[in-house]
PDB file of C-alpha atoms and ligand atoms in Angstrom:
ATOM      1  CA  THR A   1       1.167 -10.683   6.446  1.00  0.00           C
ATOM      2  CA  PHE A   2       0.880  -8.778   3.191  1.00  0.00           C
ATOM      3  CA  VAL A   3       2.795  -5.564   2.547  1.00  0.00           C
ATOM      4  CA  VAL A   4       2.216  -2.488   0.378  1.00  0.00           C
ATOM      5  CA  THR A   5       5.419  -1.536  -1.433  1.00  0.00           C
ATOM      6  CA  ASP A   6       7.072   1.318  -3.312  1.00  0.00           C
ATOM      7  CA  ASN A   7       4.916   1.384  -6.439  1.00  0.00           C
ATOM      8  CA  CYS A   8       1.823   2.489  -4.479  1.00  0.00           C
ATOM      9  CA  ILE A   9       3.482   5.784  -3.531  1.00  0.00           C
ATOM     10  CA  LYS A  10       1.975   8.741  -5.430  1.00  0.00           C
ATOM     11  CA  CYS A  11      -0.576   6.430  -7.131  1.00  0.00           C
ATOM     12  CA  LYS A  12      -2.805   5.133  -4.292  1.00  0.00           C
ATOM     13  CA  TYR A  13      -5.482   3.577  -6.461  1.00  0.00           C
ATOM     14  CA  THR A  14      -7.276   2.064  -3.408  1.00  0.00           C
ATOM     15  CA  ASP A  15      -8.780  -0.884  -5.330  1.00  0.00           C
ATOM     16  CA  CYS A  16      -7.208  -3.047  -2.646  1.00  0.00           C
ATOM     17  CA  VAL A  17      -9.160  -1.802   0.340  1.00  0.00           C
ATOM     18  CA  GLU A  18     -12.667  -3.033  -0.388  1.00  0.00           C
ATOM     19  CA  VAL A  19     -11.803  -6.730  -0.522  1.00  0.00           C
ATOM     20  CA  CYS A  20     -10.066  -6.843   2.859  1.00  0.00           C
ATOM     21  CA  PRO A  21     -12.225  -8.838   5.293  1.00  0.00           C
ATOM     22  CA  VAL A  22     -10.505  -7.427   8.375  1.00  0.00           C
ATOM     23  CA  ASP A  23     -10.142  -3.737   7.421  1.00  0.00           C
ATOM     24  CA  ALA A  24      -6.366  -3.910   7.598  1.00  0.00           C
ATOM     25  CA  PHE A  25      -5.628  -0.988   5.264  1.00  0.00           C
ATOM     26  CA  HIS A  26      -4.624   2.419   6.609  1.00  0.00           C
ATOM     27  CA  GLU A  27      -4.393   5.584   4.532  1.00  0.00           C
ATOM     28  CA  GLY A  28      -1.779   8.300   4.416  1.00  0.00           C
ATOM     29  CA  PRO A  29      -1.460  11.308   2.087  1.00  0.00           C
ATOM     30  CA  ASN A  30       0.069   9.439  -0.866  1.00  0.00           C
ATOM     31  CA  PHE A  31       0.388   5.786   0.203  1.00  0.00           C
ATOM     32  CA  LEU A  32      -1.514   2.988   1.915  1.00  0.00           C
ATOM     33  CA  VAL A  33      -0.186   0.435   4.371  1.00  0.00           C
ATOM     34  CA  ILE A  34      -1.412  -2.875   5.791  1.00  0.00           C
ATOM     35  CA  ASN A  35      -1.575  -3.432   9.535  1.00  0.00           C
ATOM     36  CA  PRO A  36       0.361  -6.662  10.149  1.00  0.00           C
ATOM     37  CA  ASP A  37      -1.554  -7.281  13.364  1.00  0.00           C
ATOM     38  CA  GLU A  38      -4.858  -7.387  11.442  1.00  0.00           C
ATOM     39  CA  CYS A  39      -3.914  -9.064   8.145  1.00  0.00           C
ATOM     40  CA  ILE A  40      -5.011 -12.710   8.038  1.00  0.00           C
ATOM     41  CA  ASP A  41      -3.178 -13.575   4.802  1.00  0.00           C
ATOM     42  CA  CYS A  42      -6.372 -14.104   2.837  1.00  0.00           C
ATOM     43  CA  THR A  43      -4.530 -13.016  -0.353  1.00  0.00           C
ATOM     44  CA  LEU A  44      -7.569 -11.182  -1.787  1.00  0.00           C
ATOM     45  CA  CYS A  45      -5.947  -7.755  -2.015  1.00  0.00           C
ATOM     46  CA  GLU A  46      -2.860  -8.778  -3.967  1.00  0.00           C
ATOM     47  CA  PRO A  47      -4.546  -9.184  -7.404  1.00  0.00           C
ATOM     48  CA  GLU A  48      -6.729  -6.108  -6.891  1.00  0.00           C
ATOM     49  CA  CYS A  49      -3.843  -3.648  -7.194  1.00  0.00           C
ATOM     50  CA  PRO A  50      -3.587  -2.602 -10.850  1.00  0.00           C
ATOM     51  CA  ILE A  51       0.133  -1.870 -10.502  1.00  0.00           C
ATOM     52  CA  ASN A  52       1.150  -4.882  -8.384  1.00  0.00           C
ATOM     53  CA  ALA A  53       2.245  -2.989  -5.301  1.00  0.00           C
ATOM     54  CA  ILE A  54       1.145  -5.656  -2.790  1.00  0.00           C
ATOM     55  CA  TYR A  55       3.275  -8.658  -1.863  1.00  0.00           C
ATOM     56  CA  PRO A  56       3.408 -11.330   0.820  1.00  0.00           C
ATOM     57  CA  GLU A  57       5.907 -10.348   3.490  1.00  0.00           C
ATOM     58  CA  ASP A  58       8.231 -13.187   2.489  1.00  0.00           C
ATOM     59  CA  ASP A  59       8.129 -12.267  -1.190  1.00  0.00           C
ATOM     60  CA  VAL A  60       8.749  -8.522  -1.177  1.00  0.00           C
ATOM     61  CA  PRO A  61      10.957  -7.518  -4.154  1.00  0.00           C
ATOM     62  CA  ALA A  62      14.676  -7.212  -3.502  1.00  0.00           C
ATOM     63  CA  GLY A  63      15.559  -3.812  -2.137  1.00  0.00           C
ATOM     64  CA  GLN A  64      12.090  -3.182  -0.733  1.00  0.00           C
ATOM     65  CA  GLU A  65      12.432  -5.136   2.503  1.00  0.00           C
ATOM     66  CA  GLN A  66      12.162  -1.883   4.473  1.00  0.00           C
ATOM     67  CA  PHE A  67       8.492  -1.686   3.531  1.00  0.00           C
ATOM     68  CA  VAL A  68       7.701  -4.470   6.007  1.00  0.00           C
ATOM     69  CA  ALA A  69       8.656  -2.156   8.874  1.00  0.00           C
ATOM     70  CA  ILE A  70       7.120   0.884   7.174  1.00  0.00           C
ATOM     71  CA  ASN A  71       3.723  -0.836   6.944  1.00  0.00           C
ATOM     72  CA  ALA A  72       3.881  -1.807  10.616  1.00  0.00           C
ATOM     73  CA  GLU A  73       4.944   1.666  11.713  1.00  0.00           C
ATOM     74  CA  LEU A  74       2.565   3.802   9.681  1.00  0.00           C
ATOM     75  CA  SER A  75      -0.477   1.610  10.279  1.00  0.00           C
ATOM     76  CA  ARG A  76      -0.230   2.681  13.915  1.00  0.00           C
ATOM     77  CA  ASP A  77      -0.570   6.363  12.953  1.00  0.00           C
ATOM     78  CA  TRP A  78      -2.843   6.426   9.926  1.00  0.00           C
ATOM     79  CA  PRO A  79      -6.658   5.937   9.878  1.00  0.00           C
ATOM     80  CA  VAL A  80      -8.359   2.836   8.471  1.00  0.00           C
ATOM     81  CA  ILE A  81      -9.662   3.037   4.895  1.00  0.00           C
ATOM     82  CA  THR A  82     -12.382   0.636   3.705  1.00  0.00           C
ATOM     83  CA  GLU A  83     -13.962   2.383   0.725  1.00  0.00           C
ATOM     84  CA  ARG A  84     -12.412   2.819  -2.658  1.00  0.00           C
ATOM     85  CA  LYS A  85     -11.774   6.355  -3.879  1.00  0.00           C
ATOM     86  CA  ASP A  86     -10.138   7.884  -6.962  1.00  0.00           C
ATOM     87  CA  GLY A  87      -6.388   7.438  -7.281  1.00  0.00           C
ATOM     88  CA  LEU A  88      -4.163  10.475  -6.934  1.00  0.00           C
ATOM     89  CA  PRO A  89      -4.537  13.035  -9.770  1.00  0.00           C
ATOM     90  CA  ASP A  90      -1.204  12.315 -11.482  1.00  0.00           C
ATOM     91  CA  ALA A  91      -1.130   8.615 -10.574  1.00  0.00           C
ATOM     92  CA  LYS A  92      -0.726   7.473 -14.173  1.00  0.00           C
ATOM     93  CA  GLU A  93       2.565   9.262 -14.638  1.00  0.00           C
ATOM     94  CA  TRP A  94       3.999   7.813 -11.415  1.00  0.00           C
ATOM     95  CA  GLU A  95       3.142   4.194 -12.205  1.00  0.00           C
ATOM     96  CA  GLY A  96       6.220   2.014 -12.141  1.00  0.00           C
ATOM     97  CA  LYS A  97       8.674   4.815 -11.395  1.00  0.00           C
ATOM     98  CA  PRO A  98      11.506   3.435  -9.238  1.00  0.00           C
ATOM     99  CA  ASP A  99      12.497   4.533  -5.741  1.00  0.00           C
ATOM    100  CA  LYS A 100       9.480   6.575  -4.746  1.00  0.00           C
ATOM    101  CA  LEU A 101      10.147   6.046  -1.046  1.00  0.00           C
ATOM    102  CA  LYS A 102      11.809   9.456  -0.759  1.00  0.00           C
ATOM    103  CA  LEU A 103       8.492  10.973  -1.890  1.00  0.00           C
ATOM    104  CA  LEU A 104       6.439   9.256   0.816  1.00  0.00           C
ATOM    105  CA  GLU A 105       4.463  11.803   2.823  1.00  0.00           C
ATOM    106  CA  ARG A 106       3.927  10.954   6.467  1.00  0.00           C
TER     107      ARG A 106
HETATM  108 FE1  LIG B   1      -6.604  -7.800   4.026  1.00  0.00          FE
HETATM  109 FE2  LIG B   1      -6.355 -10.239   3.029  1.00  0.00          FE
HETATM  110 FE3  LIG B   1      -4.883  -8.264   2.039  1.00  0.00          FE
HETATM  111 FE4  LIG B   1      -4.356  -9.185   4.470  1.00  0.00          FE
HETATM  112  S1  LIG B   1      -4.141 -10.339   2.553  1.00  0.00           S
HETATM  113  S2  LIG B   1      -4.494  -7.043   3.893  1.00  0.00           S
HETATM  114  S3  LIG B   1      -6.406  -9.726   5.206  1.00  0.00           S
HETATM  115  S4  LIG B   1      -7.121  -8.448   1.930  1.00  0.00           S
HETATM  116 FE1  LIG B   2      -1.817   1.273  -3.575  1.00  0.00          FE
HETATM  117 FE2  LIG B   2      -2.427  -0.568  -5.334  1.00  0.00          FE
HETATM  118 FE3  LIG B   2      -3.889  -0.303  -3.206  1.00  0.00          FE
HETATM  119  S1  LIG B   2      -1.700   1.476  -5.784  1.00  0.00           S
HETATM  120  S2  LIG B   2      -3.744   1.853  -2.770  1.00  0.00           S
HETATM  121  S3  LIG B   2      -1.762  -0.892  -3.231  1.00  0.00           S
HETATM  122  S4  LIG B   2      -4.631  -0.717  -5.233  1.00  0.00           S
END
């Protein structure tokens, strides 16, 4: 499965959602997650993210392994998103900032 990681938090550009053939993306207030039970590993979403927040489960950056479980957990609670929308208002200034997990809104 593919996993959305730390850099998406407080950016949420949503370019990733429209290419997913199985509607695996779920939306929270300032982050998206992928439902591992739906993802078919098509790889289409990975290059769509302008800030490289999406990785294959086996290739998540060191220190971000917890996002595998976070995607599985939050995809059970959050609604599906299939249409692109504007990123968050101050997304630009949060791009690439480290350790945004503490800012994740649930
Ligand atoms: Fe959807 Fe494909 Fe991305 Fe999985 S890898 S979330 S199926 S676009
Ligand atoms: Fe997040 Fe990138 Fe998608 S910032 S919403 S994973 S396009």
